[in-house]
């Protein structure tokens, strides 16, 4: 639950010590709406993250609806 709120803070702290680009696996974006996923990605970008991986798997073992997943990654 608290992961998205602290993601930028934690990433920024870690990135300050690393001389290489960093990609972060944000599972399904920690949200069901494309807007919330975009907000998290923007926070991570501001912290210096070079890229994010957004998975299509859900905790119950099913896959995210393809249209919703496409909206999250575009």
mmCIF file of N, CA and C in Angstrom:
data_model
loop_
_atom_site.group_PDB
_atom_site.id
_atom_site.type_symbol
_atom_site.label_atom_id
_atom_site.label_comp_id
_atom_site.label_asym_id
_atom_site.label_seq_id
_atom_site.Cartn_x
_atom_site.Cartn_y
_atom_site.Cartn_z
ATOM 1 N N UNK A 1 0.825 -1.205 0.000
ATOM 2 C CA UNK A 1 0.000 0.000 0.000
ATOM 3 C C UNK A 1 0.860 1.256 0.000
ATOM 4 N N UNK A 2 1.885 1.333 0.820
ATOM 5 C CA UNK A 2 2.706 2.532 0.898
ATOM 6 C C UNK A 2 3.775 2.617 -0.174
ATOM 7 N N UNK A 3 3.933 1.576 -0.977
ATOM 8 C CA UNK A 3 5.011 1.551 -1.970
ATOM 9 C C UNK A 3 4.950 2.712 -2.946
ATOM 10 N N UNK A 4 3.817 2.983 -3.580
ATOM 11 C CA UNK A 4 3.807 4.084 -4.551
ATOM 12 C C UNK A 4 4.124 5.441 -3.939
ATOM 13 N N UNK A 5 3.672 5.688 -2.728
ATOM 14 C CA UNK A 5 3.895 6.985 -2.105
ATOM 15 C C UNK A 5 5.376 7.222 -1.808
ATOM 16 N N UNK A 6 6.118 6.176 -1.542
ATOM 17 C CA UNK A 6 7.533 6.320 -1.198
ATOM 18 C C UNK A 6 8.459 5.988 -2.355
ATOM 19 N N UNK A 7 7.919 5.595 -3.484
ATOM 20 C CA UNK A 7 8.752 5.112 -4.587
ATOM 21 C C UNK A 7 9.773 6.140 -5.041
ATOM 22 N N UNK A 8 9.350 7.360 -5.267
ATOM 23 C CA UNK A 8 10.272 8.390 -5.725
ATOM 24 C C UNK A 8 11.338 8.697 -4.704
ATOM 25 N N UNK A 9 10.945 8.741 -3.458
ATOM 26 C CA UNK A 9 11.897 9.022 -2.377
ATOM 27 C C UNK A 9 12.954 7.927 -2.288
ATOM 28 N N UNK A 10 12.517 6.683 -2.307
ATOM 29 C CA UNK A 10 13.448 5.560 -2.215
ATOM 30 C C UNK A 10 14.333 5.501 -3.449
ATOM 31 N N UNK A 11 13.734 5.664 -4.630
ATOM 32 C CA UNK A 11 14.516 5.616 -5.869
ATOM 33 C C UNK A 11 15.542 6.736 -5.902
ATOM 34 N N UNK A 12 15.141 7.930 -5.539
ATOM 35 C CA UNK A 12 16.070 9.056 -5.542
ATOM 36 C C UNK A 12 17.237 8.838 -4.605
ATOM 37 N N UNK A 13 16.971 8.275 -3.451
ATOM 38 C CA UNK A 13 18.029 7.999 -2.477
ATOM 39 C C UNK A 13 19.020 6.982 -3.047
ATOM 40 N N UNK A 14 18.514 5.916 -3.656
ATOM 41 C CA UNK A 14 19.383 4.882 -4.219
ATOM 42 C C UNK A 14 20.132 5.392 -5.445
ATOM 43 N N UNK A 15 19.450 6.140 -6.304
ATOM 44 C CA UNK A 15 20.073 6.607 -7.543
ATOM 45 C C UNK A 15 21.198 7.593 -7.300
ATOM 46 N N UNK A 16 21.147 8.299 -6.203
ATOM 47 C CA UNK A 16 22.202 9.258 -5.897
ATOM 48 C C UNK A 16 23.550 8.564 -5.745
ATOM 49 N N UNK A 17 23.524 7.272 -5.491
ATOM 50 C CA UNK A 17 24.763 6.519 -5.265
ATOM 51 C C UNK A 17 25.190 5.686 -6.471
ATOM 52 N N UNK A 18 24.386 5.608 -7.507
ATOM 53 C CA UNK A 18 24.682 4.726 -8.636
ATOM 54 C C UNK A 18 25.089 5.511 -9.880
ATOM 55 N N UNK A 19 26.167 5.097 -10.550
ATOM 56 C CA UNK A 19 26.622 5.789 -11.757
ATOM 57 C C UNK A 19 26.058 5.182 -13.043
ATOM 58 N N UNK A 20 24.990 4.379 -12.946
ATOM 59 C CA UNK A 20 24.426 3.707 -14.120
ATOM 60 C C UNK A 20 22.929 3.986 -14.219
ATOM 61 N N UNK A 21 22.343 3.877 -15.429
ATOM 62 C CA UNK A 21 20.889 4.021 -15.563
ATOM 63 C C UNK A 21 20.179 2.887 -14.812
ATOM 64 N N UNK A 22 19.037 3.201 -14.230
ATOM 65 C CA UNK A 22 18.283 2.221 -13.451
ATOM 66 C C UNK A 22 16.869 2.113 -13.997
ATOM 67 N N UNK A 23 16.413 0.866 -14.167
ATOM 68 C CA UNK A 23 15.036 0.578 -14.547
ATOM 69 C C UNK A 23 14.344 -0.038 -13.333
ATOM 70 N N UNK A 24 13.099 0.350 -13.101
ATOM 71 C CA UNK A 24 12.358 -0.102 -11.927
ATOM 72 C C UNK A 24 11.168 -0.949 -12.369
ATOM 73 N N UNK A 25 11.006 -2.111 -11.735
ATOM 74 C CA UNK A 25 9.859 -2.978 -11.989
ATOM 75 C C UNK A 25 8.737 -2.529 -11.066
ATOM 76 N N UNK A 26 7.695 -1.929 -11.645
ATOM 77 C CA UNK A 26 6.604 -1.416 -10.812
ATOM 78 C C UNK A 26 5.368 -2.313 -10.884
ATOM 79 N N UNK A 27 5.633 -3.622 -11.079
ATOM 80 C CA UNK A 27 4.545 -4.600 -11.129
ATOM 81 C C UNK A 27 3.507 -4.151 -12.152
ATOM 82 N N UNK A 28 2.256 -3.993 -11.743
ATOM 83 C CA UNK A 28 1.202 -3.517 -12.631
ATOM 84 C C UNK A 28 1.003 -2.024 -12.521
ATOM 85 N N UNK A 29 1.949 -1.333 -11.944
ATOM 86 C CA UNK A 29 1.837 0.107 -11.763
ATOM 87 C C UNK A 29 1.266 0.479 -10.414
ATOM 88 N N UNK A 30 0.974 -0.538 -9.583
ATOM 89 C CA UNK A 30 0.389 -0.322 -8.261
ATOM 90 C C UNK A 30 -0.932 0.427 -8.332
ATOM 91 N N UNK A 31 -1.615 0.330 -9.471
ATOM 92 C CA UNK A 31 -2.896 1.023 -9.640
ATOM 93 C C UNK A 31 -3.646 0.406 -10.809
ATOM 94 N N UNK A 32 -4.945 0.640 -10.845
ATOM 95 C CA UNK A 32 -5.750 0.136 -11.950
ATOM 96 C C UNK A 32 -6.034 1.189 -13.006
ATOM 97 N N UNK A 33 -5.726 2.445 -12.720
ATOM 98 C CA UNK A 33 -6.011 3.485 -13.709
ATOM 99 C C UNK A 33 -4.729 3.937 -14.398
ATOM 100 N N UNK A 34 -4.801 4.189 -15.694
ATOM 101 C CA UNK A 34 -3.626 4.686 -16.408
ATOM 102 C C UNK A 34 -3.091 5.990 -15.817
ATOM 103 N N UNK A 35 -3.972 6.833 -15.310
ATOM 104 C CA UNK A 35 -3.548 8.116 -14.737
ATOM 105 C C UNK A 35 -2.678 7.915 -13.494
ATOM 106 N N UNK A 36 -3.061 6.976 -12.646
ATOM 107 C CA UNK A 36 -2.284 6.709 -11.433
ATOM 108 C C UNK A 36 -0.931 6.087 -11.776
ATOM 109 N N UNK A 37 -0.918 5.209 -12.775
ATOM 110 C CA UNK A 37 0.345 4.610 -13.214
ATOM 111 C C UNK A 37 1.253 5.694 -13.794
ATOM 112 N N UNK A 38 0.680 6.601 -14.587
ATOM 113 C CA UNK A 38 1.460 7.704 -15.168
ATOM 114 C C UNK A 38 2.025 8.604 -14.078
ATOM 115 N N UNK A 39 1.255 8.853 -13.039
ATOM 116 C CA UNK A 39 1.738 9.695 -11.939
ATOM 117 C C UNK A 39 2.926 9.036 -11.241
ATOM 118 N N UNK A 40 2.854 7.728 -11.020
ATOM 119 C CA UNK A 40 3.966 7.012 -10.397
ATOM 120 C C UNK A 40 5.190 7.032 -11.308
ATOM 121 N N UNK A 41 4.991 6.781 -12.598
ATOM 122 C CA UNK A 41 6.114 6.808 -13.544
ATOM 123 C C UNK A 41 6.758 8.189 -13.581
ATOM 124 N N UNK A 42 5.950 9.243 -13.542
ATOM 125 C CA UNK A 42 6.488 10.609 -13.549
ATOM 126 C C UNK A 42 7.289 10.885 -12.280
ATOM 127 N N UNK A 43 6.797 10.405 -11.144
ATOM 128 C CA UNK A 43 7.529 10.594 -9.886
ATOM 129 C C UNK A 43 8.880 9.886 -9.945
ATOM 130 N N UNK A 44 8.886 8.677 -10.481
ATOM 131 C CA UNK A 44 10.137 7.935 -10.598
ATOM 132 C C UNK A 44 11.093 8.620 -11.571
ATOM 133 N N UNK A 45 10.572 9.147 -12.667
ATOM 134 C CA UNK A 45 11.406 9.877 -13.635
ATOM 135 C C UNK A 45 12.052 11.092 -12.975
ATOM 136 N N UNK A 46 11.254 11.834 -12.205
ATOM 137 C CA UNK A 46 11.807 13.005 -11.509
ATOM 138 C C UNK A 46 12.916 12.602 -10.532
ATOM 139 N N UNK A 47 12.826 11.379 -10.011
ATOM 140 C CA UNK A 47 13.845 10.888 -9.086
ATOM 141 C C UNK A 47 15.093 10.393 -9.817
ATOM 142 N N UNK A 48 15.013 10.280 -11.149
ATOM 143 C CA UNK A 48 16.177 9.872 -11.922
ATOM 144 C C UNK A 48 16.129 8.481 -12.511
ATOM 145 N N UNK A 49 14.988 7.800 -12.405
ATOM 146 C CA UNK A 49 14.851 6.463 -12.976
ATOM 147 C C UNK A 49 14.847 6.568 -14.501
ATOM 148 N N UNK A 50 15.592 5.674 -15.163
ATOM 149 C CA UNK A 50 15.704 5.705 -16.622
ATOM 150 C C UNK A 50 14.535 5.011 -17.315
ATOM 151 N N UNK A 51 13.903 4.043 -16.665
ATOM 152 C CA UNK A 51 12.802 3.317 -17.285
ATOM 153 C C UNK A 51 12.010 2.544 -16.251
ATOM 154 N N UNK A 52 10.808 2.127 -16.645
ATOM 155 C CA UNK A 52 9.977 1.307 -15.762
ATOM 156 C C UNK A 52 9.461 0.102 -16.533
ATOM 157 N N UNK A 53 9.248 -0.986 -15.827
ATOM 158 C CA UNK A 53 8.636 -2.189 -16.381
ATOM 159 C C UNK A 53 7.256 -2.318 -15.753
ATOM 160 N N UNK A 54 6.239 -2.434 -16.596
ATOM 161 C CA UNK A 54 4.865 -2.574 -16.107
ATOM 162 C C UNK A 54 4.356 -3.936 -16.562
ATOM 163 N N UNK A 55 4.122 -4.822 -15.620
ATOM 164 C CA UNK A 55 3.710 -6.183 -15.929
ATOM 165 C C UNK A 55 2.214 -6.267 -16.204
ATOM 166 N N UNK A 56 1.828 -7.283 -16.983
ATOM 167 C CA UNK A 56 0.409 -7.484 -17.262
ATOM 168 C C UNK A 56 -0.211 -8.555 -16.374
ATOM 169 N N UNK A 57 0.584 -9.203 -15.530
ATOM 170 C CA UNK A 57 0.056 -10.202 -14.612
ATOM 171 C C UNK A 57 -0.589 -9.554 -13.397
ATOM 172 N N UNK A 58 -1.654 -10.187 -12.911
ATOM 173 C CA UNK A 58 -2.361 -9.690 -11.736
ATOM 174 C C UNK A 58 -2.095 -10.637 -10.567
ATOM 175 N N UNK A 59 -2.289 -10.176 -9.337
ATOM 176 C CA UNK A 59 -2.017 -11.021 -8.163
ATOM 177 C C UNK A 59 -2.787 -12.343 -8.158
ATOM 178 N N UNK A 60 -3.968 -12.366 -8.793
ATOM 179 C CA UNK A 60 -4.758 -13.602 -8.791
ATOM 180 C C UNK A 60 -4.355 -14.570 -9.901
ATOM 181 N N UNK A 61 -3.299 -14.245 -10.652
ATOM 182 C CA UNK A 61 -2.817 -15.130 -11.708
ATOM 183 C C UNK A 61 -3.388 -14.857 -13.083
ATOM 184 N N UNK A 62 -4.369 -13.974 -13.172
ATOM 185 C CA UNK A 62 -4.930 -13.618 -14.472
ATOM 186 C C UNK A 62 -4.111 -12.487 -15.092
ATOM 187 N N UNK A 63 -4.430 -12.174 -16.341
ATOM 188 C CA UNK A 63 -3.769 -11.071 -17.024
ATOM 189 C C UNK A 63 -4.669 -9.845 -17.045
ATOM 190 N N UNK A 64 -4.044 -8.681 -17.009
ATOM 191 C CA UNK A 64 -4.774 -7.421 -17.137
ATOM 192 C C UNK A 64 -5.437 -7.373 -18.506
ATOM 193 N N UNK A 65 -6.615 -6.788 -18.577
ATOM 194 C CA UNK A 65 -7.290 -6.598 -19.856
ATOM 195 C C UNK A 65 -6.327 -5.907 -20.822
ATOM 196 N N UNK A 66 -6.179 -6.435 -22.050
ATOM 197 C CA UNK A 66 -5.216 -5.851 -22.991
ATOM 198 C C UNK A 66 -5.423 -4.360 -23.255
ATOM 199 N N UNK A 67 -6.658 -3.912 -23.355
ATOM 200 C CA UNK A 67 -6.913 -2.485 -23.611
ATOM 201 C C UNK A 67 -6.469 -1.631 -22.422
ATOM 202 N N UNK A 68 -6.738 -2.102 -21.209
ATOM 203 C CA UNK A 68 -6.314 -1.367 -20.019
ATOM 204 C C UNK A 68 -4.792 -1.346 -19.920
ATOM 205 N N UNK A 69 -4.174 -2.482 -20.193
ATOM 206 C CA UNK A 69 -2.710 -2.526 -20.119
ATOM 207 C C UNK A 69 -2.091 -1.601 -21.168
ATOM 208 N N UNK A 70 -2.640 -1.593 -22.359
ATOM 209 C CA UNK A 70 -2.136 -0.694 -23.406
ATOM 210 C C UNK A 70 -2.253 0.758 -22.966
ATOM 211 N N UNK A 71 -3.354 1.102 -22.301
ATOM 212 C CA UNK A 71 -3.530 2.477 -21.822
ATOM 213 C C UNK A 71 -2.505 2.820 -20.741
ATOM 214 N N UNK A 72 -2.107 1.832 -19.942
ATOM 215 C CA UNK A 72 -1.119 2.080 -18.890
ATOM 216 C C UNK A 72 0.268 2.348 -19.458
ATOM 217 N N UNK A 73 0.590 1.747 -20.589
ATOM 218 C CA UNK A 73 1.956 1.856 -21.111
ATOM 219 C C UNK A 73 2.103 2.869 -22.240
ATOM 220 N N UNK A 74 1.036 3.539 -22.603
ATOM 221 C CA UNK A 74 1.150 4.541 -23.674
ATOM 222 C C UNK A 74 0.954 5.934 -23.137
#
